[in-house]
Amino acid sequence: MSRDDARVQRWLFLGLVLSTTAAAATRLLAVFRFDQISLLDVLLLAVFAILFVWIATSFWIGCLGAHSLWRGTGQSHSVSAPVSTSVLPFSASSSRTALVMPIFNEDVAHVSAHLQAMLDSLREDGLVDRFDVFMLSDSNDPNRWAAEVGSWRDLRTTNKDARIYYRRRDRNTGHKSGNIAAFCQDWGALYDYMIILDADSLMTGQALGRLVNMMDANPRVALIQAPPLLVGGESLFARMQQFASWVYGPVYVEGLSRLAGEDSNYWGHNAIIRVKPFMENCGLPLLPGRPPLGGEILSHDFVEAALLRRAGWEVRLAPEVLGSFEASPPTLIDYLKRDRRWCQGNLQHVKLIFAQGLRTPSRLHFALGAMSYLASPLWLFAVVLFCAHALRLQYAVPVTYHGRYPVLSWPISHSVALVSIVAATLAMLFVPKILSIIVLLRNEPGAGRYGGRRRLIGGFLIESALSVLLAPIFMLSHSWFVANILVGRTTQWGTQPRGSAGVSFRRALVLFAPHTLVALIVGFALWLSLPGGFWWCLPLLLGPAMAAMLTWLTSNPSLGLRARRRGLFLVPSETQGLAILERVEILLRGRGADPSVAQANQKNLAA
Amino acid sequence: MFESGLCRGTERGNQSESSRVETLSQMFNEGLQRDIDYRDLMSSPDVSMPPRQPGLMPRQVLVFWTPQRALQNFVRGLRELRQPPRAMQHATISVPKADEPG
């Protein structure tokens, strides 16, 4: 796609988003105009328009991706000269590449198994001597550190043909980005590229080799992000996330890649980076003000991509690179803990929208990232405003005055208009998912990889139902996070749990008691004061009211296993097998559980 | 590739072994020290990294648009508009006839 085509596509996209929003907002305005428009109505209309822009953006990205995949033009445009076959002309490359895995108090058995599986995959493709592997530890837990050194020695003993290095910092200054920066300052000059991995990253030898090839072929590109798919989920929650990532993810990634082009984003791992421009341009600035919104940048990835773009380098998203995987947080609680950190990082980015010299698409990435979390309090605010509006109408006297004479005005139902607005909102949320299913059913090998059509559609329906229940829980939690950050409460950048041990019902009940209480109190108040509104709000109240039960059930690994046996949420890595993942599972079974992880889990439970 | 010139696998390569063990011992409580032999961790001959090639990674500077800055820029622009345009002085270059072609 030429630059002019991309520019036309972006303007078209903007036009579609704005016109969709205008259509929905006009419909709502028509309802409000019937009575006199109040300040409350104006406020509600403004919040609704902002939220509709947000969901319309996601909707049109999904549509663009579905269109591209439907026509079969997908996965061929992200980088101008990608390698299209699985046979790698990698031997021709003289580039030096470092595989960099920053770790911080991670489950060492897990890290080691992932590295070993990647090394095995590289060996199968004859590429193992092309990469130098670095375990960059920031761990401050002595047990973990000892285990890391032990596993590093084992890796070196097992892989005599590979160069595997281990470095530990005494202080984790700058967290993950500081860890990578310290590596660059000491050893970056030795390498042309580095591939950043998370502790749960898994990339096949083919994918790693292909990324190097793409960098060799595109000297103006400084960063290529290989979109990761979720694998290895055991609990029902992780399996649901995994199913969504495989079924809906490719459509969104394709749309995003087409739209963003050279202005794509970086997601922090499973990406290859040209080291020299990274070192020259990506020393992270300090943000003005104090934490949580100022100081050290926490979500470094978006900022690094923006800085590379500012310097004129291209940043690409490459859906054509298959074989890039990561793991999902095992439970809703772990997912929300991660969201708490990301929320703080993404809200910091709001300041960066107003930084001079950045490109507009980079600013949009920052804005969309922040909106992922700001949307929740806005939805909550919108619901409150809708209820207030309905209450005002309910208690209004149905009389207007012509001069001194009262005229009885008959109440008029706006149900049809309101239902059409709700339907449009739901369509924005669900149509891209339906399009993903249609694309999968049409393209070969299609639904068979998901256990067949019936199971694919069944998975979609159950995932959608669970999403409807979970969405208000996310809304309340994110709103709480945002409020906390805005009053200055900061969070620690911790470790993400990698295995699933489930959550006890008691713990879930304690943690989600505020959600349940809010749902019950609001439900009761609505039932008393606004019985009609109660039924409208019921889908929003059900999830939080059952939050503890939902968390307990979806975190249960045995329930997840049972779902897998019944064919629910099956993904191709399970139906067709994925060699690298099977290798990880074999290695983990062989090594047994990491005792330090068990200790940490005990501490977590106690906390 | 990098096996020559080995250095220790921590950032404090030039610190003596005993002082590093002391530093580490201070970090953790005695119960944990019983479980881990730090001397073994630090003195392992395998703990190697490639020789360092120090490079700079300068901290980037970001200037933010603020209402004050936008106002300052606006005022500066207005002042520049009020100033009389700079007189343009044309340069005269004389070319000796001997250099002219033909």
XYZ file of C-alpha atoms in Angstrom:
709
model
C 0.000 0.000 0.000
C 1.419 3.398 -0.990
C 1.637 6.275 1.463
C -1.123 8.133 -0.389
C -3.441 5.108 -0.149
C -2.698 4.844 3.555
C -3.478 8.537 4.006
C -6.807 8.170 2.161
C -7.613 5.133 4.278
C -6.961 7.059 7.476
C -9.176 9.970 6.436
C -11.882 7.530 5.413
C -11.586 5.810 8.760
C -11.848 9.113 10.627
C -14.908 10.029 8.558
C -16.578 6.709 9.366
C -15.902 7.013 13.103
C -17.166 10.582 13.285
C -20.239 10.003 11.129
C -21.229 6.909 13.153
C -20.877 8.909 16.340
C -22.809 11.831 14.882
C -25.645 9.490 13.858
C -25.930 7.983 17.355
C -25.593 11.350 19.125
C -28.254 12.903 16.875
C -30.649 10.102 17.770
C -30.101 10.765 21.460
C -30.444 14.501 20.918
C -33.829 13.895 19.277
C -34.998 12.220 22.492
C -33.772 15.084 24.644
C -35.154 17.779 22.348
C -38.680 16.584 22.920
C -38.577 18.138 26.353
C -36.461 21.183 26.983
C -32.756 20.433 26.862
C -31.222 20.780 30.301
C -27.592 21.004 31.430
C -27.843 17.355 32.461
C -28.817 16.434 28.911
C -25.874 18.356 27.436
C -23.480 16.611 29.831
C -24.958 13.212 29.038
C -24.737 13.883 25.316
C -21.071 14.894 25.598
C -20.128 11.775 27.608
C -22.123 9.572 25.243
C -20.378 11.084 22.201
C -16.902 10.516 23.696
C -17.765 6.898 24.505
C -19.285 6.322 21.105
C -16.135 7.619 19.378
C -14.227 5.071 21.454
C -16.388 2.064 20.550
C -16.817 3.215 16.941
C -13.006 3.308 16.593
C -12.775 -0.279 17.773
C -15.728 -1.260 15.550
C -14.245 0.193 12.358
C -10.791 -1.254 13.079
C -12.488 -4.653 13.369
C -14.434 -4.092 10.137
C -11.284 -3.021 8.297
C -9.442 -6.119 9.514
C -12.349 -8.417 8.627
C -12.551 -6.876 5.160
C -8.836 -7.392 4.626
C -8.909 -11.007 5.808
C -12.119 -11.725 3.859
C -10.526 -10.550 0.621
C -7.386 -12.490 1.468
C -5.248 -9.370 1.234
C -4.274 -9.553 4.868
C -0.860 -10.294 6.298
C 1.081 -8.996 3.344
C 1.321 -5.292 3.815
C 2.857 -4.504 7.167
C 6.448 -4.391 6.024
C 7.310 -3.659 2.444
C 9.393 -6.709 1.672
C 8.591 -9.537 4.038
C 9.711 -13.082 3.519
C 6.686 -15.026 2.457
C 7.790 -18.637 2.635
C 8.603 -20.782 5.610
C 12.028 -21.609 4.171
C 14.340 -19.062 5.676
C 17.196 -17.597 3.708
C 18.565 -16.838 7.125
C 22.049 -18.113 6.430
C 22.530 -15.037 4.244
C 22.071 -12.729 7.215
C 25.193 -11.498 8.951
C 23.214 -9.558 11.540
C 23.886 -10.142 15.205
C 20.761 -10.552 17.311
C 20.312 -10.744 21.063
C 17.334 -12.561 22.583
C 16.705 -10.510 25.680
C 14.512 -11.737 28.525
C 14.216 -9.314 31.460
C 13.009 -11.114 34.594
C 11.942 -9.934 38.029
C 11.204 -12.546 40.704
C 9.652 -14.825 38.102
C 8.817 -18.508 38.334
C 12.247 -19.749 37.289
C 11.089 -23.184 36.130
C 8.666 -21.433 33.805
C 11.282 -19.019 32.430
C 13.800 -21.791 31.947
C 11.287 -24.071 30.185
C 10.297 -21.272 27.819
C 13.915 -20.470 26.953
C 14.760 -24.132 26.475
C 11.769 -24.643 24.160
C 12.768 -21.603 22.086
C 16.352 -22.844 21.867
C 15.113 -26.265 20.748
C 12.953 -24.637 18.098
C 15.888 -22.524 16.894
C 18.049 -25.646 16.786
C 15.470 -27.460 14.636
C 15.655 -24.603 12.141
C 19.425 -24.505 12.268
C 19.415 -21.011 13.763
C 20.632 -21.565 17.295
C 24.098 -20.137 16.662
C 22.613 -16.935 15.224
C 21.266 -15.651 18.505
C 22.804 -14.756 21.865
C 20.423 -15.351 24.749
C 20.426 -12.991 27.745
C 18.613 -13.575 31.029
C 18.566 -10.091 32.541
C 17.570 -10.461 36.146
C 16.337 -7.708 38.442
C 15.198 -10.212 41.078
C 15.543 -9.152 44.698
C 14.181 -12.334 46.222
C 17.272 -14.395 47.132
C 15.490 -17.706 46.608
C 14.485 -16.720 43.102
C 17.943 -15.397 42.364
C 19.560 -18.635 43.483
C 17.102 -20.593 41.359
C 17.828 -18.346 38.359
C 21.565 -18.997 38.552
C 20.897 -22.723 38.888
C 18.584 -22.831 35.904
C 20.984 -20.696 33.856
C 23.768 -23.195 34.572
C 21.453 -26.037 33.559
C 20.592 -24.240 30.326
C 24.273 -23.763 29.516
C 25.018 -27.389 30.252
C 22.107 -28.624 28.138
C 22.733 -26.240 25.238
C 26.434 -26.323 24.624
C 25.944 -25.025 21.080
C 24.185 -21.859 22.311
C 25.525 -18.710 23.921
C 23.428 -18.068 27.018
C 24.283 -15.284 29.432
C 22.994 -14.244 32.811
C 23.270 -10.804 34.375
C 21.715 -9.543 37.572
C 21.353 -5.944 38.739
C 21.488 -5.147 42.421
C 18.809 -2.485 42.044
C 15.962 -2.599 39.564
C 16.280 1.061 38.625
C 13.771 1.973 35.933
C 12.085 -1.443 36.201
C 11.909 -3.389 32.932
C 12.821 -0.464 30.669
C 15.751 0.359 32.975
C 16.870 -3.254 32.791
C 16.856 -3.194 28.986
C 18.527 0.230 28.904
C 21.308 -1.052 31.187
C 21.808 -3.992 28.823
C 21.969 -1.643 25.833
C 24.496 0.618 27.532
C 26.808 -2.296 28.318
C 26.331 -4.679 25.420
C 23.999 -3.035 22.915
C 26.874 -1.988 20.674
C 27.604 -5.658 20.002
C 24.250 -6.276 18.322
C 22.301 -5.077 15.324
C 18.965 -6.205 16.711
C 17.480 -7.369 19.965
C 14.282 -9.347 20.402
C 12.554 -8.472 23.648
C 10.803 -11.318 25.428
C 8.597 -11.365 28.484
C 8.973 -14.111 31.055
C 5.932 -15.844 29.527
C 6.880 -15.162 25.899
C 7.211 -18.048 23.535
C 8.426 -17.620 19.966
C 9.227 -20.304 17.425
C 12.576 -20.417 15.657
C 10.753 -19.611 12.402
C 9.204 -16.482 13.918
C 12.513 -15.294 15.380
C 14.346 -15.896 12.115
C 11.642 -14.212 10.122
C 11.753 -11.102 12.263
C 15.510 -10.822 11.632
C 14.924 -11.286 7.910
C 12.306 -8.558 7.870
C 14.632 -6.156 9.660
C 17.415 -6.951 7.188
C 15.052 -6.278 4.287
C 13.707 -3.002 5.704
C 16.522 -0.682 6.769
C 14.119 2.177 7.640
C 12.230 0.032 10.139
C 13.419 0.270 13.756
C 10.859 -1.969 15.410
C 8.604 -4.825 14.305
C 5.975 -6.064 16.706
C 4.929 -9.700 16.241
C 1.399 -9.857 17.707
C 1.308 -12.597 20.347
C -1.520 -15.111 20.726
C -2.444 -16.433 24.153
C -1.621 -20.063 24.906
C -1.420 -22.502 27.804
C -4.559 -21.319 29.635
C -5.853 -23.761 32.240
C -8.554 -21.932 34.164
C -11.862 -21.093 32.502
C -10.951 -17.402 32.645
C -7.584 -17.901 30.915
C -9.180 -20.213 28.333
C -11.843 -17.632 27.593
C -9.175 -14.943 27.078
C -7.211 -17.381 24.947
C -10.240 -18.168 22.778
C -10.920 -14.449 22.286
C -7.287 -13.818 21.370
C -7.295 -16.523 18.666
C -10.769 -15.875 17.272
C -11.154 -12.094 17.445
C -7.509 -11.013 17.825
C -6.368 -11.520 14.211
C -9.179 -9.333 12.860
C -8.319 -6.435 15.190
C -4.578 -6.827 14.648
C -5.068 -6.904 10.880
C -7.209 -3.766 10.983
C -4.774 -1.981 13.268
C -1.816 -2.954 11.118
C -3.487 -1.698 7.937
C -4.524 1.536 9.543
C -1.360 2.364 11.469
C 1.166 1.209 8.844
C 4.555 2.744 9.624
C 3.054 4.432 12.700
C 2.308 1.184 14.510
C 2.863 0.615 18.181
C 5.082 -1.452 20.461
C 3.546 -3.761 23.059
C 6.641 -4.283 25.186
C 7.634 -7.811 24.161
C 7.694 -10.294 21.266
C 9.199 -7.560 19.114
C 12.479 -7.028 17.315
C 14.266 -3.704 17.756
C 17.126 -2.147 15.823
C 19.526 -1.457 18.673
C 21.390 1.626 17.413
C 18.357 3.891 16.832
C 16.797 2.525 20.002
C 19.832 3.596 22.019
C 20.022 6.966 20.307
C 16.338 7.843 20.689
C 14.707 5.813 23.437
C 16.371 6.916 26.677
C 13.125 7.520 28.529
C 12.463 11.061 29.743
C 11.157 11.840 33.216
C 7.631 13.192 33.229
C 6.998 16.501 34.993
C 5.254 16.205 38.340
C 5.255 13.542 41.000
C 4.084 9.911 40.782
C 1.661 8.380 40.034
C 1.139 10.599 36.975
C 4.618 12.124 36.846
C 8.178 10.911 37.327
C 9.426 7.677 35.864
C 7.503 6.376 32.842
C 5.955 3.016 33.701
C 4.417 1.860 30.413
C 7.561 2.364 28.374
C 6.587 0.568 25.175
C 4.196 3.160 23.682
C 6.676 5.920 24.515
C 9.596 4.129 22.888
C 7.561 3.617 19.716
C 6.612 7.309 19.709
C 10.249 8.369 20.194
C 11.382 6.158 17.314
C 8.699 7.682 15.104
C 9.738 11.167 16.207
C 13.246 10.379 14.996
C 11.880 9.305 11.599
C 12.147 5.528 12.023
C 9.287 3.233 11.077
C 7.484 1.079 13.629
C 5.554 -1.851 12.179
C 3.018 -4.397 13.343
C 3.482 -7.695 11.520
C 0.441 -10.018 11.638
C 2.182 -12.199 9.046
C 4.679 -13.369 11.685
C 3.067 -16.467 13.108
C 4.581 -18.325 16.035
C 4.485 -15.549 18.632
C 2.793 -16.476 21.905
C 2.316 -15.408 25.516
C 0.220 -16.504 28.514
C -2.903 -14.921 29.948
C -3.227 -14.039 33.652
C -4.879 -17.138 35.146
C -7.654 -15.462 37.123
C -9.827 -12.376 37.086
C -7.966 -11.126 40.167
C -4.565 -11.462 38.473
C -5.956 -9.783 35.384
C -7.199 -6.837 37.451
C -3.872 -6.601 39.295
C -2.111 -6.285 35.961
C -4.708 -3.756 34.846
C -3.995 -1.659 37.954
C -0.354 -1.319 36.853
C -1.202 -0.745 33.202
C -3.865 1.789 34.177
C -1.283 3.917 35.976
C 1.142 3.605 33.064
C -1.465 4.477 30.457
C -2.822 7.445 32.401
C 0.718 8.852 32.511
C 0.541 8.891 28.723
C -2.143 11.574 28.794
C 0.643 14.099 29.436
C 2.559 12.793 26.449
C -0.338 13.623 24.137
C 0.762 17.244 24.614
C 4.484 16.665 24.023
C 5.925 18.676 21.176
C 7.410 16.974 18.144
C 5.519 13.670 18.327
C 3.553 12.392 15.368
C -0.243 12.524 15.471
C -0.662 8.718 15.248
C 1.628 8.371 18.302
C -0.604 10.817 20.168
C -3.614 8.729 19.121
C -1.953 5.577 20.474
C -1.491 7.364 23.804
C -5.093 8.591 23.777
C -6.526 5.164 22.922
C -4.359 3.506 25.589
C -5.586 5.949 28.222
C -9.182 5.549 27.033
C -8.958 1.783 27.699
C -9.184 2.761 31.353
C -10.846 6.180 31.300
C -13.773 4.668 29.391
C -14.841 2.802 32.544
C -15.494 5.838 34.771
C -17.105 7.521 31.767
C -19.486 4.564 31.256
C -20.274 4.632 34.957
C -20.901 8.368 34.793
C -23.116 7.895 31.728
C -25.208 5.239 33.506
C -25.639 7.520 36.532
C -26.642 10.418 34.265
C -29.139 8.240 32.366
C -30.727 7.190 35.665
C -30.836 10.813 36.834
C -32.470 11.796 33.542
C -35.049 9.027 33.869
C -35.770 10.016 37.484
C -36.277 13.645 36.462
C -38.806 12.585 33.828
C -40.567 10.246 36.234
C -41.164 12.940 38.833
C -41.913 15.759 36.380
C -45.508 17.054 36.533
C -47.154 16.287 33.167
C -48.378 19.844 32.762
C -47.128 22.721 30.665
C -48.420 26.295 30.728
C -49.717 28.447 27.931
C -49.462 31.805 29.653
C -51.422 31.321 32.861
C -53.377 28.279 31.647
C -52.159 24.772 32.397
C -52.297 22.268 29.550
C -52.098 18.586 30.227
C -49.236 17.011 28.268
C -49.406 13.297 27.697
C -46.281 11.355 28.559
C -44.614 10.055 25.435
C -42.521 6.922 25.409
C -39.008 7.157 23.968
C -38.461 3.443 24.293
C -38.070 2.868 20.548
C -35.407 5.564 20.199
C -33.583 4.391 23.323
C -33.710 0.751 22.249
C -32.246 1.719 18.885
C -29.371 3.548 20.641
C -28.690 0.564 22.901
C -28.877 -1.743 19.860
C -26.393 0.447 17.985
C -24.041 0.371 20.979
C -24.295 -3.415 21.217
C -23.724 -3.705 17.473
C -20.518 -1.667 17.824
C -19.330 -4.141 20.441
C -20.454 -7.436 18.944
C -20.396 -7.033 15.145
C -16.572 -7.229 14.913
C -16.717 -10.469 16.911
C -19.392 -11.864 14.582
C -17.324 -10.807 11.571
C -14.328 -12.658 13.039
C -16.428 -15.832 13.260
C -17.685 -15.382 9.688
C -14.132 -14.895 8.377
C -13.019 -18.019 10.241
C -15.926 -20.066 8.889
C -15.196 -18.925 5.344
C -11.417 -19.321 5.248
C -9.661 -22.653 5.212
C -8.933 -24.548 7.436
C -11.415 -22.492 9.423
C -13.666 -23.836 12.128
C -12.101 -27.297 12.209
C -9.154 -25.858 14.102
C -11.570 -24.717 16.815
C -13.249 -28.098 17.267
C -15.839 -27.600 14.513
C -18.527 -25.054 13.676
C -20.826 -25.987 16.542
C -18.100 -25.635 19.157
C -16.778 -22.416 17.607
C -20.216 -20.798 17.659
C -20.952 -22.232 21.114
C -17.657 -20.787 22.366
C -18.550 -17.414 20.882
C -21.973 -17.402 22.581
C -20.633 -18.423 25.993
C -17.698 -16.014 25.728
C -20.112 -13.215 24.842
C -22.387 -14.053 27.781
C -19.424 -14.150 30.184
C -18.102 -10.869 28.732
C -21.458 -9.221 29.407
C -21.263 -10.364 33.030
C -17.597 -9.434 33.467
C -17.723 -6.042 31.736
C -19.470 -4.195 34.621
C -16.969 -5.734 37.068
C -14.172 -4.279 34.951
C -16.060 -0.992 34.798
C -16.267 -0.706 38.587
C -12.688 -1.894 39.143
C -11.182 0.391 36.507
C -13.168 3.329 37.843
C -11.734 2.617 41.292
C -8.199 2.382 39.846
C -8.571 5.681 37.993
C -9.954 7.407 41.091
C -7.064 6.080 43.185
C -4.485 7.253 40.683
C -6.071 10.672 40.414
C -5.875 11.130 44.197
C -2.194 10.208 44.049
C -2.078 6.592 45.171
C 0.682 4.770 43.331
C 1.247 1.054 42.702
C 4.203 -1.305 42.695
C 5.426 -2.807 39.426
C 5.315 -6.453 40.506
C 5.445 -9.919 39.058
C 2.593 -11.527 37.176
C 1.555 -15.014 38.349
C 2.199 -17.619 35.652
C 0.404 -20.697 36.932
C -3.158 -21.225 38.021
C -3.854 -22.400 41.546
C -7.431 -21.095 41.599
C -9.013 -18.632 43.997
C -10.886 -19.672 47.131
C -14.528 -18.568 47.300
C -13.836 -16.761 50.577
C -11.026 -14.713 49.066
C -13.161 -13.875 46.039
C -16.016 -12.858 48.356
C -13.759 -10.546 50.373
C -12.128 -8.957 47.325
C -15.355 -8.382 45.423
C -17.545 -7.421 48.385
C -17.575 -3.738 47.283
C -18.795 -4.717 43.795
C -21.547 -6.914 45.202
C -22.636 -4.262 47.689
C -22.767 -1.546 45.035
C -24.837 -3.802 42.740
C -27.287 -4.755 45.504
C -27.734 -1.215 46.838
C -28.142 0.350 43.385
C -30.490 -2.460 42.306
C -32.640 -2.025 45.393
C -32.737 1.765 45.001
C -33.721 1.459 41.339
C -36.402 -1.100 42.104
C -37.959 1.298 44.607
C -37.611 4.584 42.766
C -37.444 3.681 39.095
C -38.880 0.212 38.422
C -38.650 0.711 34.642
C -34.973 1.659 34.917
C -34.254 -1.423 37.010
C -34.840 -3.735 34.051
C -32.680 -1.572 31.815
C -29.842 -1.720 34.335
C -30.228 -5.397 35.241
C -27.521 -6.621 32.790
C -25.133 -4.153 34.415
C -26.013 -5.272 37.938
C -25.920 -9.042 37.457
C -22.146 -9.341 36.961
C -21.051 -7.309 40.013
C -23.742 -8.989 42.155
C -22.263 -12.394 41.273
C -18.630 -11.218 41.105
C -17.319 -13.549 43.803
C -19.079 -16.572 42.325
C -17.873 -15.705 38.808
C -14.278 -15.242 39.988
C -14.296 -18.473 41.924
C -15.772 -20.473 39.051
C -13.674 -18.991 36.250
C -10.423 -19.323 38.192
C -10.923 -23.008 38.871
C -8.396 -25.038 36.828
C -10.425 -28.258 37.070
C -13.445 -26.495 35.593
C -11.173 -25.213 32.831
C -9.945 -28.733 32.186
C -13.516 -30.019 32.083
C -14.424 -27.284 29.602
C -11.504 -28.327 27.432
C -12.595 -31.966 27.501
C -16.096 -30.904 26.448
C -14.587 -28.888 23.592
C -15.410 -25.450 24.995
C -13.036 -22.608 24.011
C -10.801 -24.896 21.965
C -8.048 -23.147 20.000
C -5.733 -24.464 17.256
C -2.795 -24.873 19.675
C -4.951 -27.488 21.440
C -6.704 -29.171 18.515
C -3.711 -29.357 16.200
C -0.935 -29.223 18.749
C 1.836 -26.689 18.992
C 5.269 -28.272 19.178
C 6.916 -25.466 21.137
C 4.117 -25.379 23.705
C 4.152 -29.162 24.091
C 7.895 -28.929 24.677
C 7.318 -26.376 27.453
C 4.704 -28.625 29.081
C 7.035 -31.636 28.962
C 9.875 -29.596 30.474
C 7.664 -28.208 33.239
C 6.362 -31.691 34.093
C 9.933 -32.966 34.225
C 11.215 -30.204 36.464
C 8.291 -30.042 38.859
C 6.970 -26.956 40.535
C 9.279 -24.190 41.711
C 9.162 -24.228 45.548
C 9.707 -20.456 45.664
C 6.559 -20.019 43.575
C 4.602 -22.121 46.026
C 5.931 -19.908 48.849
C 4.951 -16.763 46.968
C 1.469 -18.169 46.318
C 1.116 -18.928 50.030
C 2.130 -15.334 50.817
C -0.382 -14.039 48.290
C -3.152 -16.126 49.801
C -2.209 -14.932 53.267
C -2.242 -11.315 52.060
C 32.168 -15.575 20.244
C 32.534 -13.720 23.533
C 34.172 -16.345 25.677
C 37.447 -14.455 25.959
C 37.688 -11.727 28.569
C 35.106 -13.141 30.922
C 33.698 -10.928 33.609
C 31.422 -11.660 36.527
C 27.718 -11.964 36.032
C 26.653 -8.994 38.112
C 26.930 -5.313 37.485
C 29.601 -4.810 40.149
C 32.388 -6.541 38.317
C 35.169 -4.663 40.079
C 33.954 -5.244 43.642
C 35.847 -7.787 45.703
C 34.108 -11.079 46.241
C 34.038 -10.870 50.031
C 32.524 -7.373 50.079
C 29.825 -8.417 47.637
C 28.917 -11.386 49.799
C 28.737 -9.032 52.791
C 26.476 -6.647 50.897
C 24.203 -9.481 49.947
C 24.206 -10.876 53.454
C 22.998 -7.536 54.747
C 20.144 -7.593 52.304
C 18.538 -10.743 53.548
C 17.707 -12.222 56.904
C 19.686 -14.997 58.510
C 17.065 -17.646 57.918
C 17.347 -17.208 54.187
C 21.146 -17.124 54.274
C 21.192 -20.609 55.697
C 19.376 -21.862 52.606
C 21.546 -20.173 49.999
C 25.265 -20.222 49.574
C 25.890 -16.739 48.173
C 29.621 -17.385 47.950
C 28.815 -20.208 45.572
C 26.612 -17.911 43.480
C 29.205 -15.181 43.228
C 32.270 -17.303 42.682
C 30.961 -19.507 39.936
C 33.465 -19.522 37.076
C 30.551 -19.927 34.635
C 28.986 -16.569 35.419
C 30.058 -14.899 32.228
C 28.893 -12.111 29.996
C 30.341 -10.791 26.787
C 32.961 -8.088 27.256
C 31.252 -4.762 27.751
C 31.169 -2.232 24.969
C 29.804 0.801 26.766
C 27.467 2.936 24.711
C 25.371 5.985 25.459
C 21.630 5.945 25.779
C 20.872 9.611 26.440
C 17.696 10.506 28.286
C 15.389 12.168 25.776
C 13.962 15.605 26.366
C 10.280 16.272 25.862
C 8.832 19.763 25.836
C 5.140 19.890 26.593
C 2.474 22.166 25.253
C 0.972 24.020 28.178
C -1.546 26.875 28.098
C 1.246 29.249 29.278
C 3.618 28.082 26.565
C 0.916 28.384 23.917
C 0.167 31.921 25.158
C 3.876 32.828 25.154
C 4.226 31.599 21.570
C 1.142 33.568 20.555
C 2.451 36.771 22.163
C 5.880 36.274 20.579
C 4.209 35.828 17.203
C 2.221 39.051 17.681
C 5.377 40.988 18.632
C 7.185 39.711 15.567
C 4.278 40.857 13.436
C 4.437 44.387 14.920
C 8.150 44.725 14.172
C 9.025 46.338 10.819
C 10.111 43.814 8.221
C 13.835 43.417 7.900
C 15.379 45.388 5.070
C 16.785 43.081 2.486
C 20.262 43.918 1.319
C 21.047 42.601 -2.117
C 24.519 41.259 -2.621
C 26.414 42.484 -5.632
C 28.912 40.147 -7.120
C 31.211 41.550 -9.716
C 32.562 39.128 -12.242
C 35.818 40.107 -13.944
C 35.488 40.218 -17.694
C 38.374 37.842 -18.064
C 36.243 35.096 -16.494
C 33.325 35.550 -18.862
C 32.951 32.755 -21.392
C 33.685 33.447 -25.006
